Amino acid sequence: VVLEERNQELERMSAALASSREHYKELYELAPVGYLTLIGKGIIAEANETAAKLIGIDHKHLINRHLDEFIDDEFKGRWAKHFLLASQSSGKNACELPFRHEAGKIVYLHLDCMTFDAVDAPPQMRITLTDITELKNAEHELRIAAAAFETQEGIIIADANRAIQRVNKAFTRIIGYSPKEVIGKTTDLLRSEKHDPSFYEAIWTRVDQEGFWE
């Protein structure tokens, strides 16, 4: 009877362990961030499905390959330096790198790397991957907008209440007001009074309705 009870308890523990292992596997595989384990000189020993999707390659073709195979060629040197630094450090080290999908598109990933001493095995580097492609694209668009803003034509940025938020250098050169003199004031500051109020009302009505006035 005692042996039977012990056997039943072992079976319950085994079932609970299997359930826990399956639950952990689901959490690991379907996590919103990618997980990688690197060994040796950057060989991928483990990866979850999210990491495979972020890098853009089938999971079975990811294991036992060097991570730098998937990094954009121009940034392989940066990864080599970061990998060496992270390998020699006990703390967390982060970097941002562009990865090239098999489809040819570039995906920007944020890597958090930490090296661990494994029991009876060489050290391992564990990495979390986060997709920052949209952020990088937004930064790129902002840089383009900033370059366009400093054109040779005077530009004012105002809010919906016509309060001036920003002016470019060409505006200062053409109109004469410094940024400090106009920011926070409305565009009424620039009225010459050589037009009646209906003229300006017509301007802003058209801007509101059609998006521009010339």
mmCIF file of C-alpha atoms in Angstrom:
data_model
loop_
_atom_site.group_PDB
_atom_site.id
_atom_site.type_symbol
_atom_site.label_atom_id
_atom_site.label_comp_id
_atom_site.label_asym_id
_atom_site.label_seq_id
_atom_site.Cartn_x
_atom_site.Cartn_y
_atom_site.Cartn_z
ATOM 1 C CA VAL A 1 0.000 0.000 0.000
ATOM 2 C CA VAL A 2 2.819 2.398 0.929
ATOM 3 C CA LEU A 3 4.650 1.664 -2.323
ATOM 4 C CA GLU A 4 1.445 2.208 -4.297
ATOM 5 C CA GLU A 5 0.884 5.573 -2.611
ATOM 6 C CA ARG A 6 4.474 6.605 -3.307
ATOM 7 C CA ASN A 7 4.106 5.526 -6.919
ATOM 8 C CA GLN A 8 0.929 7.594 -7.300
ATOM 9 C CA GLU A 9 2.633 10.606 -5.716
ATOM 10 C CA LEU A 10 5.587 10.247 -8.114
ATOM 11 C CA GLU A 11 3.177 10.070 -11.064
ATOM 12 C CA ARG A 12 1.430 13.248 -9.874
ATOM 13 C CA MET A 13 4.794 15.005 -9.456
ATOM 14 C CA SER A 14 5.888 13.832 -12.902
ATOM 15 C CA ALA A 15 2.664 15.113 -14.469
ATOM 16 C CA ALA A 16 3.003 18.452 -12.664
ATOM 17 C CA LEU A 17 6.625 18.738 -13.796
ATOM 18 C CA ALA A 18 5.672 17.972 -17.398
ATOM 19 C CA SER A 19 2.889 20.562 -17.245
ATOM 20 C CA SER A 20 5.266 23.140 -15.765
ATOM 21 C CA ARG A 21 7.872 22.375 -18.440
ATOM 22 C CA GLU A 22 5.271 22.753 -21.193
ATOM 23 C CA HIS A 23 4.059 26.036 -19.698
ATOM 24 C CA TYR A 24 7.639 27.347 -19.534
ATOM 25 C CA LYS A 25 8.215 26.296 -23.143
ATOM 26 C CA GLU A 26 5.127 28.205 -24.270
ATOM 27 C CA LEU A 27 6.244 31.309 -22.353
ATOM 28 C CA TYR A 28 9.750 31.034 -23.808
ATOM 29 C CA GLU A 29 8.733 30.375 -27.402
ATOM 30 C CA LEU A 30 5.890 32.901 -27.591
ATOM 31 C CA ALA A 31 7.460 35.706 -25.558
ATOM 32 C CA PRO A 32 7.111 39.191 -27.120
ATOM 33 C CA VAL A 33 10.917 39.492 -27.227
ATOM 34 C CA GLY A 34 13.473 37.211 -28.844
ATOM 35 C CA TYR A 35 15.816 35.046 -26.773
ATOM 36 C CA LEU A 36 19.171 33.703 -27.914
ATOM 37 C CA THR A 37 21.928 31.728 -26.211
ATOM 38 C CA LEU A 38 25.379 32.011 -27.779
ATOM 39 C CA ILE A 39 28.354 29.769 -27.159
ATOM 40 C CA GLY A 40 31.955 29.858 -28.328
ATOM 41 C CA LYS A 41 32.650 32.693 -30.747
ATOM 42 C CA GLY A 42 29.025 33.687 -31.167
ATOM 43 C CA ILE A 43 27.380 30.433 -32.285
ATOM 44 C CA ILE A 44 23.626 30.273 -31.670
ATOM 45 C CA ALA A 45 22.924 27.318 -29.368
ATOM 46 C CA GLU A 46 19.330 28.169 -28.449
ATOM 47 C CA ALA A 47 16.687 30.519 -29.811
ATOM 48 C CA ASN A 48 12.976 30.979 -29.356
ATOM 49 C CA GLU A 49 10.486 31.358 -32.186
ATOM 50 C CA THR A 50 10.248 35.107 -31.663
ATOM 51 C CA ALA A 51 13.988 35.484 -32.233
ATOM 52 C CA ALA A 52 13.730 33.492 -35.453
ATOM 53 C CA LYS A 53 10.881 35.710 -36.683
ATOM 54 C CA LEU A 54 12.743 38.908 -35.773
ATOM 55 C CA ILE A 55 15.891 37.786 -37.571
ATOM 56 C CA GLY A 56 13.757 36.551 -40.451
ATOM 57 C CA ILE A 57 14.826 32.936 -40.796
ATOM 58 C CA ASP A 58 13.278 29.574 -40.046
ATOM 59 C CA HIS A 59 14.117 28.375 -36.525
ATOM 60 C CA LYS A 60 15.772 25.159 -37.712
ATOM 61 C CA HIS A 61 18.148 27.166 -39.921
ATOM 62 C CA LEU A 62 19.142 29.444 -37.054
ATOM 63 C CA ILE A 63 20.715 26.970 -34.632
ATOM 64 C CA ASN A 64 24.486 26.316 -34.828
ATOM 65 C CA ARG A 65 25.137 29.354 -36.993
ATOM 66 C CA HIS A 66 27.119 32.477 -36.099
ATOM 67 C CA LEU A 67 24.927 35.427 -35.191
ATOM 68 C CA ASP A 68 26.998 37.787 -37.331
ATOM 69 C CA GLU A 69 25.819 35.937 -40.454
ATOM 70 C CA PHE A 70 22.509 37.790 -40.102
ATOM 71 C CA ILE A 71 23.890 41.233 -39.243
ATOM 72 C CA ASP A 72 24.144 43.818 -42.011
ATOM 73 C CA ASP A 73 27.660 43.705 -43.479
ATOM 74 C CA GLU A 74 28.546 47.294 -42.563
ATOM 75 C CA PHE A 75 27.883 46.580 -38.877
ATOM 76 C CA LYS A 76 29.639 43.242 -38.427
ATOM 77 C CA GLY A 77 32.676 45.053 -37.029
ATOM 78 C CA ARG A 78 30.548 46.837 -34.437
ATOM 79 C CA TRP A 79 29.073 43.513 -33.334
ATOM 80 C CA ALA A 80 32.563 41.947 -33.068
ATOM 81 C CA LYS A 81 33.682 44.735 -30.714
ATOM 82 C CA HIS A 82 30.489 44.530 -28.680
ATOM 83 C CA PHE A 83 30.667 40.732 -28.453
ATOM 84 C CA LEU A 84 34.224 40.922 -27.123
ATOM 85 C CA LEU A 85 33.237 43.561 -24.557
ATOM 86 C CA ALA A 86 30.130 41.623 -23.438
ATOM 87 C CA SER A 87 32.143 38.378 -23.203
ATOM 88 C CA GLN A 88 34.593 39.970 -20.791
ATOM 89 C CA SER A 89 31.977 41.750 -18.682
ATOM 90 C CA SER A 90 29.786 40.349 -15.907
ATOM 91 C CA GLY A 91 27.110 43.006 -16.358
ATOM 92 C CA LYS A 92 24.495 43.698 -19.008
ATOM 93 C CA ASN A 93 25.666 45.281 -22.262
ATOM 94 C CA ALA A 94 23.346 46.700 -24.905
ATOM 95 C CA CYS A 95 23.698 47.659 -28.548
ATOM 96 C CA GLU A 96 21.531 48.344 -31.588
ATOM 97 C CA LEU A 97 22.205 46.589 -34.882
ATOM 98 C CA PRO A 98 20.536 46.231 -38.284
ATOM 99 C CA PHE A 99 19.770 42.651 -39.334
ATOM 100 C CA ARG A 100 19.139 41.646 -42.926
ATOM 101 C CA HIS A 101 16.122 39.398 -43.499
ATOM 102 C CA GLU A 102 16.213 36.650 -46.104
ATOM 103 C CA ALA A 103 13.589 38.732 -47.929
ATOM 104 C CA GLY A 104 16.188 41.514 -48.173
ATOM 105 C CA LYS A 105 14.616 44.040 -45.825
ATOM 106 C CA ILE A 106 16.513 45.581 -42.910
ATOM 107 C CA VAL A 107 15.235 45.162 -39.342
ATOM 108 C CA TYR A 108 16.766 47.102 -36.465
ATOM 109 C CA LEU A 109 17.072 45.162 -33.212
ATOM 110 C CA HIS A 110 18.065 46.209 -29.704
ATOM 111 C CA LEU A 111 20.289 43.572 -28.073
ATOM 112 C CA ASP A 112 20.697 43.176 -24.316
ATOM 113 C CA CYS A 113 23.615 40.803 -23.721
ATOM 114 C CA MET A 114 24.824 39.124 -20.535
ATOM 115 C CA THR A 115 27.478 36.438 -20.104
ATOM 116 C CA PHE A 116 26.963 33.551 -17.633
ATOM 117 C CA ASP A 117 29.306 30.871 -16.371
ATOM 118 C CA ALA A 118 27.622 27.535 -17.126
ATOM 119 C CA VAL A 119 28.122 24.493 -14.883
ATOM 120 C CA ASP A 120 30.633 22.045 -16.423
ATOM 121 C CA ALA A 121 30.480 23.977 -19.704
ATOM 122 C CA PRO A 122 32.056 27.026 -21.371
ATOM 123 C CA PRO A 123 30.486 30.442 -20.633
ATOM 124 C CA GLN A 124 27.266 31.320 -22.421
ATOM 125 C CA MET A 125 25.958 34.662 -23.608
ATOM 126 C CA ARG A 126 22.234 35.192 -23.309
ATOM 127 C CA ILE A 127 20.646 37.856 -25.467
ATOM 128 C CA THR A 128 17.205 39.426 -25.618
ATOM 129 C CA LEU A 129 16.129 40.950 -28.922
ATOM 130 C CA THR A 130 13.640 43.815 -29.242
ATOM 131 C CA ASP A 131 12.385 45.174 -32.560
ATOM 132 C CA ILE A 132 13.095 48.923 -32.819
ATOM 133 C CA THR A 133 12.615 49.238 -36.587
ATOM 134 C CA GLU A 134 9.687 51.662 -36.327
ATOM 135 C CA LEU A 135 11.640 53.839 -33.902
ATOM 136 C CA LYS A 136 14.660 53.920 -36.223
ATOM 137 C CA ASN A 137 12.468 54.751 -39.218
ATOM 138 C CA ALA A 138 10.838 57.573 -37.247
ATOM 139 C CA GLU A 139 14.279 58.936 -36.304
ATOM 140 C CA HIS A 140 15.284 58.800 -39.971
ATOM 141 C CA GLU A 141 12.167 60.730 -41.013
ATOM 142 C CA LEU A 142 12.860 63.317 -38.319
ATOM 143 C CA ARG A 143 16.409 63.808 -39.618
ATOM 144 C CA ILE A 144 15.056 64.322 -43.128
ATOM 145 C CA ALA A 145 12.456 66.770 -41.817
ATOM 146 C CA ALA A 146 15.130 68.638 -39.864
ATOM 147 C CA ALA A 147 17.280 68.944 -42.987
ATOM 148 C CA ALA A 148 14.297 70.147 -45.045
ATOM 149 C CA PHE A 149 13.414 72.641 -42.294
ATOM 150 C CA GLU A 150 16.759 74.376 -42.712
ATOM 151 C CA THR A 151 16.068 75.196 -46.343
ATOM 152 C CA GLN A 152 16.715 78.611 -47.914
ATOM 153 C CA GLU A 153 13.031 79.489 -47.597
ATOM 154 C CA GLY A 154 11.706 80.974 -44.381
ATOM 155 C CA ILE A 155 9.572 78.519 -42.417
ATOM 156 C CA ILE A 156 7.314 78.953 -39.392
ATOM 157 C CA ILE A 157 5.809 76.059 -37.439
ATOM 158 C CA ALA A 158 2.681 77.113 -35.549
ATOM 159 C CA ASP A 159 0.020 75.259 -33.583
ATOM 160 C CA ALA A 160 -3.728 75.193 -34.285
ATOM 161 C CA ASN A 161 -4.118 78.523 -32.467
ATOM 162 C CA ARG A 162 -1.508 80.130 -34.786
ATOM 163 C CA ALA A 163 1.013 80.362 -31.924
ATOM 164 C CA ILE A 164 4.531 80.126 -33.331
ATOM 165 C CA GLN A 165 6.428 77.047 -32.110
ATOM 166 C CA ARG A 166 9.571 77.239 -34.189
ATOM 167 C CA VAL A 167 11.209 79.168 -37.032
ATOM 168 C CA ASN A 168 14.192 78.314 -39.174
ATOM 169 C CA LYS A 169 17.347 80.332 -39.836
ATOM 170 C CA ALA A 170 16.087 81.498 -43.222
ATOM 171 C CA PHE A 171 13.040 83.075 -41.545
ATOM 172 C CA THR A 172 15.328 85.078 -39.247
ATOM 173 C CA ARG A 173 17.477 86.156 -42.191
ATOM 174 C CA ILE A 174 14.500 87.184 -44.375
ATOM 175 C CA ILE A 175 12.114 88.686 -41.807
ATOM 176 C CA GLY A 176 14.614 89.926 -39.213
ATOM 177 C CA TYR A 177 12.986 88.579 -36.049
ATOM 178 C CA SER A 178 15.060 86.274 -33.878
ATOM 179 C CA PRO A 179 13.471 83.027 -32.628
ATOM 180 C CA LYS A 180 13.191 84.467 -29.094
ATOM 181 C CA GLU A 181 11.175 87.408 -30.415
ATOM 182 C CA VAL A 182 8.514 85.312 -32.159
ATOM 183 C CA ILE A 183 8.200 81.927 -30.409
ATOM 184 C CA GLY A 184 5.041 81.853 -28.334
ATOM 185 C CA LYS A 185 3.481 84.782 -30.190
ATOM 186 C CA THR A 186 0.834 84.354 -32.883
ATOM 187 C CA THR A 187 1.363 84.861 -36.580
ATOM 188 C CA ASP A 188 -0.537 88.156 -36.210
ATOM 189 C CA LEU A 189 2.882 89.543 -35.297
ATOM 190 C CA LEU A 190 3.742 89.502 -39.000
ATOM 191 C CA ARG A 191 0.688 91.416 -40.220
ATOM 192 C CA SER A 192 1.667 94.476 -42.218
ATOM 193 C CA GLU A 193 -1.782 96.083 -41.756
ATOM 194 C CA LYS A 194 -1.784 96.698 -45.508
ATOM 195 C CA HIS A 195 -4.594 94.111 -45.809
ATOM 196 C CA ASP A 196 -7.941 94.153 -44.061
ATOM 197 C CA PRO A 197 -8.931 91.416 -41.538
ATOM 198 C CA SER A 198 -11.012 89.538 -44.131
ATOM 199 C CA PHE A 199 -7.834 88.901 -46.143
ATOM 200 C CA TYR A 200 -6.231 87.025 -43.250
ATOM 201 C CA GLU A 201 -9.453 85.239 -42.390
ATOM 202 C CA ALA A 202 -9.616 83.957 -45.956
ATOM 203 C CA ILE A 203 -6.041 82.687 -45.696
ATOM 204 C CA TRP A 204 -6.668 80.631 -42.559
ATOM 205 C CA THR A 205 -10.048 79.391 -43.764
ATOM 206 C CA ARG A 206 -8.393 77.976 -46.853
ATOM 207 C CA VAL A 207 -5.536 76.466 -44.830
ATOM 208 C CA ASP A 208 -8.050 74.766 -42.528
ATOM 209 C CA GLN A 209 -10.185 73.475 -45.401
ATOM 210 C CA GLU A 210 -7.643 72.620 -48.080
ATOM 211 C CA GLY A 211 -4.373 72.289 -46.184
ATOM 212 C CA PHE A 212 -2.436 75.147 -47.815
ATOM 213 C CA TRP A 213 -2.559 78.732 -49.050
ATOM 214 C CA GLU A 214 -0.222 80.379 -51.491
#
